[in-house]
Amino acid sequence: MIYWIGFCIVLLFILFSLDDIAWDFVVIIKKYFQKDTNKIPLEALDNEIPQLLAIIIAAWHEDNVIGDVIRNLIESTQYPRSMYHIFIGVYPNDEKTINVVKELSEEFPNVHGIINNKPGPTSKAQNINYVITQIRQFEDEKGWIFSSFTIHDSEDVVHPNELKMTNYLIRRHEALQFAVFPLQEMPKLSNIFPNMTTGTYADEFAENHFHTMVARSRTDSVVPSAGTGFALSRELVAETDFEDILPENSLTEDYKLSFLLIQRGHRLHYVLETVERLDNRGKIVSEFIATRSRFPATFKTAVKQKTRWIYGITMQSIHFKEIWSKKNNFNFQQRYSLFRDWKAKFSNLLVLPGYLIFIYFLLSLILPLQPMYPVGSVSWYFCIVLTVMMFERQFMRTVAIENIYGWKSAIIACFLPPILPFRMVWGNLINFTATVKAWQMYFKGTTNKKEKSRKGGKTWVKTDHDFLEKDVLKRFHRNLGDLLLENKMISPEDLKLALIKSHEENKRIGSVLKEEGKLSEEFLLRELAAVKHTLYVPLQSLQVGPRLDHFNIELLKELFACPIIETDDSLIIAISDISPIDVQDRLEKISRKKVEIVYSTLNDIQTALAEPVKRINLKNSDIENCVSEGYLTAEQALLTLIYHEKSLKPINEVLQEMGLLSAANRLWNTQSYYGKFKKTFRMLF
């Protein structure tokens, strides 16, 4: 009897593990033996005309984190602020969160609070769906169109380059999923056990998002949405007429959406791109353009979250008949990947019997117990096969964790102790308990009478969140050195030497690189502008600027500053890297207008100030009228002119590609024969 119990368990383990081995071989072949020719050079991202992008965050009782999350997102994102807008879905019965979001919208023009038409909590899907309907109304009011809709959670650390990458890829793919990696403390002996639960998330996500998702994407399999860090193209959202995008009757609306997209013939493109950075030790490291966030830190909260995942994915979103049904035109890889997800509700249950059998085996070595795997028997050979498979899986996990978190984390996760690491065992016990609870939900039901009467799908089963400290968040922000490396403007060695010299001579690193001829003034100012979240404007090539006759030219020369766009209440000034630090404050006092700063070369500024008559006067021009009349922000106007010059496309075409249709129509009416006739008629009569 003991023999047959062991035989059945080891056979099931092998059967349920074969597909993992299959994916590993795909990863090894695709990732390590076939050269990746699809790597996207970051410098190509800046050549794409920026489109309007929407970010959606659903919030329920997130008043303690949402403020820090949004501020960090805006302060770190390397994308024009006027070209992305953040829409936060809140509930009318969540006053604290509403107040925080209201403060954010007053502080940042591109943040908008959307109050749900139902009291919370509804489902996360209902919240997001309602926000999308309100974005559609927002578009109608503004005369804009967003090219993509990115979903994020209210505790996410969004990578600075995510929106740039979205702007590039959403033109080429219908939907995107960025990698998701849990945040981890720097590993040390004192936090190995306190961080045991969050460590299991890091291990599983590293393996899944570094290996498996890549294999799925490259074999035309089903790439599931991770619920955060995924973007839907406008065309995809428009198919549903901007309503009920996410299925509201599922606890894992993200996975269900992925399944529905595959059914409709769409694909989710997985994004795993890296950028080079110089770490605190002066070492060049590759950083993934990924979403990072904190995950549950206790056994109880982890089980609660994973119960929802297992139930929602394996018992709600996909069913065995649907996977193999001929009605669904799935290819073999898609069916296989769906089956792999579906079987988790069974394979997770093998963990406890497996550990009990292992304990029995160890005891049989020292106690007179009946051998479960007699030497030379079929089950004994099965055990050898299973052991080899286990070591192979552990090796692949080690590689993934090392690439994401480093060797220390890999050793703690996979070799402490060897064969059965604590963290792996702990993670398996969490998954086992969550699977048992998911089966209980399956047989007992998931909603009570109160929840059944509530509209908007199943009630949101959310996890409580906290956020990172500001000094930790600074590591995710970009400095000048990061951007120079990312765009391959200097070598890592030159950057290291420049950092040493700037520290020794108490000079700015940009000044050091410019003095040594490693970097031109133009390239320096382009990246400096990106660090400051503003624009670099090539004044001479654009040939734009307001009249200078009502400005103090001598003062402007002293400040190395040149006005570019002026409206009744605002002024955009171009400055150089040698302009005084207080130039903005001084010009605001003199002009009594809100002054915004952009960068231009010293030669361009001095030439513009020396020859003001030759400058094109934008005071009464069409593009500036668009700013004055509210069709464009000043930044959008400058972006239009910059990309008009860079792409050689007509201004109207640039505006349309950016999604600024109202401004494009305004210019068309003004510049067309009909518009000119109408303007002349008004002047005469």
XYZ file of C-alpha atoms in Angstrom:
685
model
C 0.000 0.000 0.000
C 2.819 2.416 0.935
C 4.580 1.603 -2.339
C 1.519 2.398 -4.484
C 0.861 5.664 -2.660
C 4.428 6.756 -3.371
C 4.193 5.506 -6.972
C 1.035 7.523 -7.691
C 2.377 10.690 -6.087
C 5.709 10.637 -7.939
C 3.954 9.851 -11.236
C 1.578 12.792 -10.785
C 4.497 15.065 -9.932
C 6.243 14.073 -13.166
C 3.118 14.524 -15.294
C 2.349 17.936 -13.840
C 5.972 19.054 -14.184
C 6.540 18.051 -17.805
C 5.057 21.259 -19.173
C 7.411 23.335 -16.990
C 10.355 21.492 -18.540
C 8.920 22.112 -22.003
C 8.698 25.872 -21.382
C 12.241 25.855 -20.029
C 13.565 24.322 -23.233
C 11.725 26.975 -25.241
C 13.293 29.678 -23.055
C 16.775 28.195 -23.434
C 16.471 27.915 -27.204
C 14.773 31.273 -27.818
C 16.626 33.320 -25.236
C 20.116 31.924 -25.087
C 20.736 30.344 -28.503
C 18.752 32.574 -30.843
C 20.000 36.149 -31.113
C 17.368 38.695 -30.128
C 17.039 41.083 -33.057
C 13.977 42.811 -31.632
C 15.833 44.829 -29.005
C 14.519 48.389 -29.107
C 17.201 51.113 -28.977
C 16.086 53.738 -26.489
C 17.274 56.571 -28.696
C 14.559 55.514 -31.173
C 11.862 56.331 -28.634
C 12.569 60.069 -28.794
C 12.058 60.111 -32.549
C 8.427 59.067 -32.193
C 5.883 61.871 -32.088
C 4.428 61.807 -28.531
C 0.788 60.727 -28.437
C -1.742 61.418 -25.709
C -1.645 58.529 -23.231
C -4.134 57.775 -20.451
C -3.205 56.114 -17.153
C -6.040 54.591 -15.109
C -5.795 53.807 -11.393
C -8.678 52.326 -9.404
C -8.639 53.441 -5.754
C -10.667 52.307 -2.759
C -9.446 53.437 0.677
C -6.024 54.391 -0.728
C -5.706 57.797 0.939
C -2.512 56.727 2.721
C -0.590 55.911 -0.480
C -2.209 57.480 -3.551
C -0.659 60.931 -3.031
C 2.904 59.606 -2.827
C 2.312 57.208 -5.722
C 1.075 59.919 -8.105
C 3.739 62.445 -7.130
C 6.466 59.870 -7.655
C 4.994 58.873 -11.011
C 4.928 62.468 -12.259
C 8.328 63.421 -10.841
C 10.059 60.376 -12.365
C 8.324 59.817 -15.717
C 10.382 60.708 -18.789
C 7.498 61.779 -21.022
C 6.022 65.241 -21.678
C 3.613 65.980 -18.838
C 1.066 67.588 -21.133
C 0.886 64.383 -23.182
C -0.217 61.948 -20.470
C -3.146 62.223 -18.094
C -3.831 60.207 -14.955
C -7.433 59.280 -14.176
C -8.076 57.997 -10.643
C -11.330 56.140 -10.041
C -12.709 56.813 -6.537
C -16.030 56.175 -4.789
C -18.560 58.666 -3.406
C -18.407 56.945 0.011
C -14.601 57.196 0.271
C -14.206 60.829 1.321
C -10.581 60.573 2.464
C -9.362 59.269 -0.884
C -11.505 61.835 -2.727
C -9.873 64.669 -0.765
C -6.347 63.436 -1.546
C -7.159 63.062 -5.251
C -8.703 66.552 -5.268
C -5.451 67.990 -3.870
C -3.499 66.142 -6.566
C -5.717 67.493 -9.354
C -5.200 71.032 -8.043
C -1.433 70.480 -7.929
C -1.093 68.755 -11.315
C -3.186 69.720 -14.375
C -2.842 66.198 -15.788
C -4.427 64.428 -12.784
C -8.199 63.899 -12.714
C -10.434 62.320 -10.094
C -13.369 60.270 -11.418
C -16.084 59.671 -8.810
C -17.920 56.418 -9.467
C -21.674 56.442 -9.996
C -21.988 53.627 -7.424
C -20.884 53.410 -3.791
C -17.781 51.353 -3.137
C -16.515 48.880 -3.234
C -17.802 47.502 -6.507
C -15.411 45.320 -8.487
C -12.095 46.671 -9.699
C -13.294 45.958 -13.240
C -16.423 48.084 -12.764
C -14.308 50.926 -11.383
C -11.957 50.888 -14.368
C -14.791 50.476 -16.875
C -16.556 53.523 -15.456
C -13.349 55.570 -15.612
C -12.967 54.672 -19.297
C -16.496 55.910 -20.054
C -15.614 59.211 -18.355
C -12.359 59.479 -20.308
C -14.454 59.231 -23.461
C -16.504 62.230 -22.277
C -13.287 64.057 -21.359
C -12.056 63.514 -24.921
C -15.247 64.970 -26.367
C -14.956 68.048 -24.164
C -11.287 68.630 -25.019
C -11.354 67.533 -28.637
C -8.590 65.020 -27.898
C -8.057 61.312 -28.473
C -5.893 59.057 -26.301
C -3.922 56.437 -28.199
C -3.705 54.009 -25.268
C -5.155 53.260 -21.838
C -2.658 51.930 -19.273
C -3.897 50.223 -16.114
C -1.883 50.563 -12.910
C -2.469 49.721 -9.263
C -2.538 52.363 -6.568
C 0.768 51.209 -5.045
C 2.861 50.857 -8.212
C 6.291 52.307 -8.832
C 6.040 53.059 -12.549
C 9.298 52.935 -14.498
C 10.418 56.339 -15.871
C 10.606 54.986 -19.435
C 7.331 53.067 -19.474
C 5.288 55.754 -21.237
C 8.019 56.368 -23.810
C 8.042 52.650 -24.558
C 4.236 52.570 -24.651
C 4.183 55.469 -27.110
C 6.569 53.520 -29.365
C 5.021 50.047 -29.114
C 1.301 50.894 -29.088
C 1.678 51.909 -32.740
C 2.837 48.360 -33.476
C 0.796 46.188 -31.093
C -2.824 46.079 -29.948
C -2.039 45.551 -26.259
C 1.071 45.572 -24.065
C 2.054 43.900 -20.820
C 5.159 45.198 -19.052
C 7.089 42.980 -16.677
C 6.063 43.130 -13.005
C 8.675 42.569 -10.296
C 7.891 42.773 -6.564
C 9.938 45.213 -4.521
C 12.477 43.624 -2.178
C 14.730 44.920 0.568
C 18.457 44.453 0.110
C 18.994 40.862 1.373
C 20.958 40.354 4.581
C 20.958 37.811 7.397
C 18.675 39.884 9.629
C 15.798 40.068 7.126
C 15.816 36.586 5.567
C 12.935 35.297 7.681
C 10.957 38.562 8.106
C 10.904 38.881 4.293
C 10.107 35.225 3.668
C 6.576 35.808 2.334
C 7.386 38.769 0.079
C 10.407 36.788 -1.084
C 8.159 34.023 -2.425
C 6.408 36.599 -4.635
C 9.767 37.845 -5.909
C 10.871 34.304 -6.762
C 7.679 33.395 -8.600
C 7.373 36.663 -10.518
C 11.057 36.603 -11.463
C 10.750 33.102 -12.880
C 7.443 33.780 -14.595
C 8.189 37.231 -16.030
C 11.827 36.615 -16.912
C 11.377 33.154 -18.445
C 7.827 31.943 -18.996
C 6.205 35.141 -20.290
C 9.052 35.559 -22.777
C 8.557 32.000 -24.011
C 4.822 32.543 -24.324
C 5.246 35.780 -26.240
C 7.775 34.308 -28.681
C 5.777 31.132 -29.371
C 2.469 32.883 -30.105
C 0.945 31.467 -26.907
C -1.454 33.214 -24.538
C 0.290 36.091 -22.749
C -1.865 36.818 -19.687
C -2.317 40.281 -18.277
C -0.774 40.768 -14.848
C -3.483 43.219 -13.751
C -1.085 46.143 -13.700
C 1.381 47.651 -16.141
C -0.718 46.698 -19.145
C -1.891 49.007 -21.916
C -4.774 48.678 -24.370
C -4.720 50.479 -27.694
C -7.507 52.851 -28.579
C -8.593 50.598 -31.436
C -9.015 47.670 -29.045
C -11.040 49.704 -26.553
C -13.148 51.214 -29.327
C -14.298 47.720 -30.336
C -16.435 47.659 -27.199
C -17.643 51.231 -27.731
C -15.718 52.219 -24.561
C -18.027 50.185 -22.317
C -17.475 47.030 -20.265
C -13.867 46.603 -21.369
C -13.008 44.451 -18.362
C -15.333 41.567 -17.393
C -17.015 42.577 -14.133
C -18.066 39.087 -13.051
C -14.533 37.804 -12.481
C -12.208 38.119 -9.486
C -9.290 38.205 -11.939
C -10.657 40.517 -14.600
C -7.174 40.975 -16.050
C -6.691 37.300 -16.884
C -10.251 36.966 -18.154
C -9.660 39.931 -20.450
C -6.560 38.223 -21.869
C -8.624 35.107 -22.557
C -11.370 37.134 -24.258
C -8.804 38.979 -26.396
C -7.377 35.679 -27.629
C -10.895 34.485 -28.431
C -11.423 37.617 -30.549
C -8.138 37.093 -32.378
C -6.049 39.744 -30.554
C -2.635 39.373 -28.963
C -1.040 40.847 -25.857
C 2.592 41.769 -26.512
C 4.970 41.146 -23.610
C 7.575 43.861 -23.001
C 10.896 42.958 -21.378
C 13.338 45.741 -22.187
C 16.334 46.998 -20.221
C 18.292 50.217 -19.788
C 21.832 50.697 -18.543
C 22.485 52.521 -15.298
C 25.468 53.280 -13.088
C 24.767 52.019 -9.563
C 26.071 53.412 -6.274
C 29.166 51.224 -6.520
C 30.083 52.640 -9.932
C 29.080 49.415 -11.667
C 27.084 49.340 -14.901
C 23.860 47.406 -14.372
C 20.889 46.572 -16.571
C 17.556 47.761 -15.214
C 14.287 46.356 -16.512
C 11.558 48.692 -17.719
C 9.103 47.070 -15.365
C 6.371 47.859 -12.860
C 7.433 47.406 -9.257
C 5.234 47.279 -6.180
C 5.009 45.827 -2.714
C 3.252 42.532 -2.161
C 1.729 40.968 0.977
C 4.209 40.353 3.778
C 2.282 37.854 5.943
C 1.094 34.310 5.360
C -2.547 35.304 5.915
C -2.591 38.211 3.455
C -0.654 36.231 0.852
C -3.129 33.351 1.087
C -6.036 35.796 0.752
C -4.597 37.327 -2.408
C -3.564 34.060 -4.013
C -6.916 32.459 -3.229
C -8.510 35.158 -5.364
C -5.963 34.598 -8.125
C -6.342 30.809 -8.192
C -10.125 30.908 -8.028
C -10.426 33.692 -10.579
C -7.998 32.191 -13.104
C -8.533 28.437 -12.849
C -12.208 28.270 -11.841
C -13.778 31.413 -13.323
C -11.784 32.616 -16.303
C -10.975 29.374 -18.119
C -12.650 25.987 -18.285
C -11.336 22.718 -19.654
C -13.975 22.499 -22.391
C -13.244 26.050 -23.565
C -9.533 25.312 -23.910
C -10.065 22.370 -26.261
C -13.292 23.522 -27.934
C -13.116 23.691 -31.735
C -15.251 26.847 -31.612
C -12.223 28.696 -30.271
C -9.678 28.968 -33.035
C -6.727 28.544 -30.660
C -3.442 27.170 -31.951
C -1.716 24.342 -30.087
C 0.594 26.687 -28.148
C -2.340 28.771 -26.938
C -4.287 25.705 -25.781
C -1.187 24.356 -24.092
C -0.463 27.592 -22.209
C -4.104 27.876 -21.077
C -4.064 24.272 -19.900
C -0.896 25.011 -17.926
C -2.675 27.809 -16.066
C -5.844 25.762 -15.567
C -4.092 22.752 -13.993
C -2.636 24.843 -11.144
C -5.768 24.131 -9.091
C -4.694 20.470 -9.044
C -0.897 20.620 -9.137
C -0.718 22.961 -6.128
C -2.466 20.294 -4.042
C 0.368 17.805 -4.595
C 2.715 19.858 -2.436
C 1.585 18.644 0.988
C 1.470 14.912 0.080
C 4.861 15.344 -1.566
C 6.415 16.810 1.589
C 4.812 14.127 3.772
C 6.251 11.413 1.528
C 9.661 13.092 1.656
C 9.518 13.135 5.464
C 8.512 9.444 5.430
C 11.451 8.693 3.146
C 13.885 10.459 5.518
C 12.484 8.597 8.525
C 12.762 5.280 6.659
C 16.502 5.838 6.475
C 16.836 5.654 10.274
C 13.715 3.724 11.326
C 12.551 0.209 10.363
C 9.770 1.426 8.063
C 8.518 -0.217 4.879
C 10.490 1.298 1.950
C 8.348 3.451 -0.282
C 10.770 3.428 -3.229
C 12.674 0.106 -3.286
C 15.972 0.325 -5.170
C 15.541 -0.838 -8.764
C 11.748 -0.513 -8.761
C 9.791 1.577 -11.290
C 8.964 4.164 -8.619
C 12.680 4.376 -7.726
C 13.559 5.278 -11.338
C 10.668 7.732 -11.363
C 12.189 9.376 -8.292
C 15.509 9.786 -10.086
C 13.759 11.406 -13.061
C 11.792 13.683 -10.741
C 14.975 14.667 -8.868
C 16.672 15.669 -12.124
C 13.586 17.673 -13.108
C 13.551 19.365 -9.694
C 17.198 20.422 -9.981
C 16.585 21.721 -13.504
C 13.647 23.817 -12.307
C 15.678 25.119 -9.384
C 18.514 26.079 -11.730
C 16.143 28.019 -14.024
C 14.658 29.831 -11.024
C 18.155 30.693 -9.807
C 19.034 32.242 -13.182
C 15.842 34.301 -13.208
C 16.231 35.600 -9.632
C 19.893 36.446 -10.199
C 19.035 38.508 -13.284
C 16.322 40.467 -11.473
C 17.520 40.711 -7.871
C 21.192 39.633 -7.858
C 23.205 36.707 -6.526
C 22.450 37.277 -2.837
C 18.728 36.916 -3.413
C 19.270 33.909 -5.683
C 21.336 32.097 -3.049
C 18.818 32.836 -0.272
C 15.896 31.757 -2.444
C 17.359 28.590 -3.952
C 20.203 27.340 -1.730
C 19.216 28.065 1.874
C 19.342 25.163 2.546
C 20.119 23.211 -0.648
C 17.560 20.753 -2.093
C 14.611 22.148 -0.089
C 15.139 25.907 0.438
C 13.007 27.508 3.155
C 11.571 30.115 0.806
C 10.497 27.601 -1.812
C 8.815 25.416 0.806
C 7.081 28.450 2.320
C 5.851 29.564 -1.085
C 4.511 26.087 -1.849
C 2.637 26.009 1.468
C 1.060 29.399 0.674
C -0.037 28.124 -2.746
C -1.374 24.888 -1.248
C -3.437 26.712 1.397
C -4.727 29.229 -1.147
C -5.742 26.414 -3.510
C -7.655 24.621 -0.755
C -9.500 27.863 0.042
C -10.185 28.419 -3.668
C -11.839 24.997 -3.846
C -13.890 25.908 -0.792
C -15.030 29.062 -2.594
C -15.862 26.973 -5.640
C -18.166 24.642 -3.716
C -19.607 27.185 -1.265
C -19.837 30.239 -3.524
C -18.003 33.590 -3.360
C -20.703 36.082 -2.417
C -23.079 36.639 0.446
C -26.618 38.004 0.130
C -25.473 41.618 0.533
C -22.887 41.227 -2.231
C -25.346 39.465 -4.535
C -27.669 42.452 -4.353
C -24.856 44.885 -5.216
C -24.555 45.876 -8.858
C -21.216 46.186 -10.581
C -20.025 42.604 -10.396
C -18.346 40.844 -7.505
C -17.117 42.957 -4.628
C -13.514 44.082 -4.873
C -11.297 41.770 -2.794
C -8.388 44.151 -2.361
C -5.072 44.080 -0.541
C -4.045 46.849 1.861
C -1.062 48.822 0.600
C 1.819 50.940 1.819
C 4.427 52.826 -0.176
C 8.157 53.441 -0.209
C 10.073 56.168 1.579
C 11.224 59.160 -0.510
C 14.932 58.352 -0.191
C 14.259 54.865 -1.586
C 12.138 56.251 -4.421
C 15.025 58.472 -5.563
C 16.755 55.323 -6.829
C 14.030 54.987 -9.442
C 14.385 58.578 -10.683
C 16.651 59.521 -13.576
C 19.688 61.771 -13.284
C 21.845 63.203 -16.048
C 24.275 60.276 -16.034
C 21.434 57.757 -16.406
C 20.044 59.513 -19.465
C 23.454 59.903 -21.101
C 24.050 56.170 -20.697
C 20.558 55.206 -21.843
C 20.945 57.190 -25.064
C 24.539 55.984 -25.540
C 25.937 59.530 -25.659
C 28.957 58.640 -23.542
C 30.706 55.443 -22.505
C 30.385 54.043 -18.957
C 34.133 54.624 -18.442
C 33.880 58.314 -19.394
C 30.925 58.734 -17.065
C 32.807 57.179 -14.135
C 35.821 59.455 -14.673
C 33.595 62.524 -15.054
C 31.812 61.706 -11.790
C 35.145 61.492 -9.962
C 36.375 64.778 -11.436
C 33.102 66.617 -10.748
C 33.310 65.532 -7.118
C 36.971 66.532 -6.775
C 36.579 69.937 -8.475
C 33.069 70.632 -7.173
C 31.722 71.092 -10.691
C 28.558 69.939 -12.400
C 29.089 66.679 -14.267
C 27.678 68.266 -17.413
C 30.245 71.053 -17.279
C 33.059 68.504 -16.870
C 31.911 66.455 -19.869
C 31.523 69.592 -21.997
C 34.948 70.956 -21.036
C 36.619 67.655 -21.912
C 34.853 67.504 -25.271
C 32.977 64.343 -24.398
C 29.616 65.964 -24.938
C 28.315 68.809 -27.077
C 26.262 71.603 -25.543
C 23.209 70.534 -27.544
C 23.296 66.918 -26.356
C 23.955 68.040 -22.794
C 20.950 70.389 -22.814
C 18.675 67.763 -24.378
C 19.301 65.399 -21.481
C 19.369 68.163 -18.865
C 15.918 69.229 -20.072
C 14.692 65.637 -19.677
C 16.000 65.528 -16.097
C 14.153 68.783 -15.345
C 10.976 67.491 -17.074
C 10.977 70.260 -19.642
C 11.927 70.619 -23.320
C 15.015 71.348 -25.356
C 14.085 73.852 -28.070
C 16.396 74.428 -31.089
C 15.558 78.115 -31.475
C 17.380 78.717 -34.751
C 15.833 75.799 -36.602
C 12.332 76.573 -35.323
C 12.706 80.330 -35.840
C 10.002 81.187 -33.326
C 9.605 83.796 -30.628
C 7.420 86.731 -29.596
C 8.227 90.403 -30.100
C 11.095 91.542 -27.914
C 10.348 95.279 -28.054
C 8.547 95.273 -24.704
C 11.294 93.259 -22.967
C 14.479 94.567 -21.411
C 16.957 93.137 -23.933
C 19.981 93.921 -21.770
C 18.469 92.040 -18.853
C 17.665 89.078 -21.088
C 21.265 89.055 -22.325
C 22.494 89.176 -18.745
C 20.250 86.220 -17.842
C 21.017 84.338 -21.078
C 17.256 84.004 -21.569
C 14.990 84.412 -24.577
C 11.158 84.536 -24.603
C 9.524 82.014 -26.966
C 5.767 81.956 -26.451
C 3.766 84.614 -24.643
C 0.094 84.668 -23.751
C -1.939 86.984 -21.544
C -0.999 85.143 -18.360
C 2.023 82.963 -19.181
C 5.471 83.171 -20.710
C 7.842 80.451 -21.931
C 11.511 81.366 -21.669
C 14.486 79.529 -23.157
C 17.579 79.489 -20.940
C 21.050 77.950 -21.202
C 22.979 75.845 -18.710
C 24.887 78.943 -17.529
C 21.757 80.993 -16.771
C 21.392 82.064 -13.104
C 19.564 79.616 -10.860
C 16.954 82.257 -9.944
C 16.187 83.258 -13.548
C 12.606 81.948 -13.370
C 11.747 83.864 -10.180
C 13.265 87.103 -11.495
C 11.356 86.969 -14.780
C 8.073 86.145 -13.028
C 8.424 89.266 -10.879
C 9.207 91.450 -13.900
C 6.589 90.065 -16.284
C 3.962 89.328 -13.608
C 3.155 86.160 -15.503
C 3.676 82.485 -14.861
C 7.045 81.649 -16.400
C 7.901 78.193 -17.726
C 11.483 77.237 -18.510
C 12.852 75.357 -21.526
C 16.471 74.922 -22.639
C 18.338 76.083 -25.735
C 22.001 76.536 -26.635
C 23.781 79.724 -25.647
C 24.518 80.507 -29.297
C 20.834 80.166 -30.254
C 19.770 82.448 -27.407
C 22.388 85.102 -28.121
C 21.589 85.066 -31.850
C 17.879 85.467 -31.146
C 18.495 88.384 -28.781
C 20.920 90.076 -31.196
C 18.567 89.843 -34.172
C 15.051 90.162 -32.761
C 13.644 91.657 -35.964
C 14.394 88.480 -37.916
C 12.420 86.371 -35.497
C 8.958 85.203 -36.521
C 6.387 86.948 -34.350
C 4.093 84.387 -32.738
C 2.007 86.917 -30.829
C -0.780 86.811 -33.387
C 0.112 83.527 -35.079
C -2.225 80.561 -35.360
C -0.229 78.242 -33.099
C -0.023 80.818 -30.316
C -3.713 81.610 -30.664
C -4.348 77.931 -30.037
C -2.515 78.332 -26.730
C -4.345 81.547 -25.818
C -7.725 80.012 -26.652
C -7.053 76.837 -24.665
C -6.738 74.402 -27.563
C -3.104 73.697 -26.669
C -0.882 74.039 -23.649
C 2.385 75.894 -24.181
C 4.318 72.625 -23.963
C 2.054 70.983 -26.536
C 2.580 73.938 -28.876
C 6.357 73.642 -28.603
C 6.218 69.867 -29.051
C 4.164 70.391 -32.199
C 6.763 72.776 -33.632
C 9.685 70.545 -32.625
C 8.249 67.384 -34.199
C 7.026 69.342 -37.216
C 10.672 70.298 -37.791
C 12.039 66.847 -36.898
C 9.579 64.743 -38.928
C 9.020 67.213 -41.786
C 5.294 66.500 -41.490
C 2.706 69.306 -41.794
C 1.712 70.857 -38.467
C -1.876 69.641 -38.805
C -0.661 66.082 -39.351
C 1.603 66.286 -36.289
C -1.301 67.563 -34.166
C -3.535 64.742 -35.377
C -0.908 62.116 -34.578
C -0.473 63.602 -31.118
C -4.236 63.284 -30.599
C -4.830 67.051 -30.380
C -7.692 67.137 -32.869
C -9.311 70.362 -31.652
C -6.091 72.305 -32.307
C -5.696 70.604 -35.695
C -9.245 71.610 -36.645
C -8.654 75.136 -35.346
C -5.585 75.504 -37.562
C -7.342 73.943 -40.556
C -10.222 76.411 -40.242
C -7.753 79.298 -40.039
C -5.411 78.185 -42.813
C -7.929 76.833 -45.315
C -9.457 79.056 -47.996
C -12.758 78.852 -46.166
C -11.077 79.880 -42.926
C -9.254 82.792 -44.549
C -12.488 83.993 -46.185
C -14.312 83.770 -42.863
C -11.518 85.714 -41.125
C -11.578 88.439 -43.823
C -15.368 88.642 -43.683
C -15.248 89.186 -39.906
C -12.607 91.928 -40.279
C -14.731 93.771 -42.877
C -18.062 93.501 -41.138
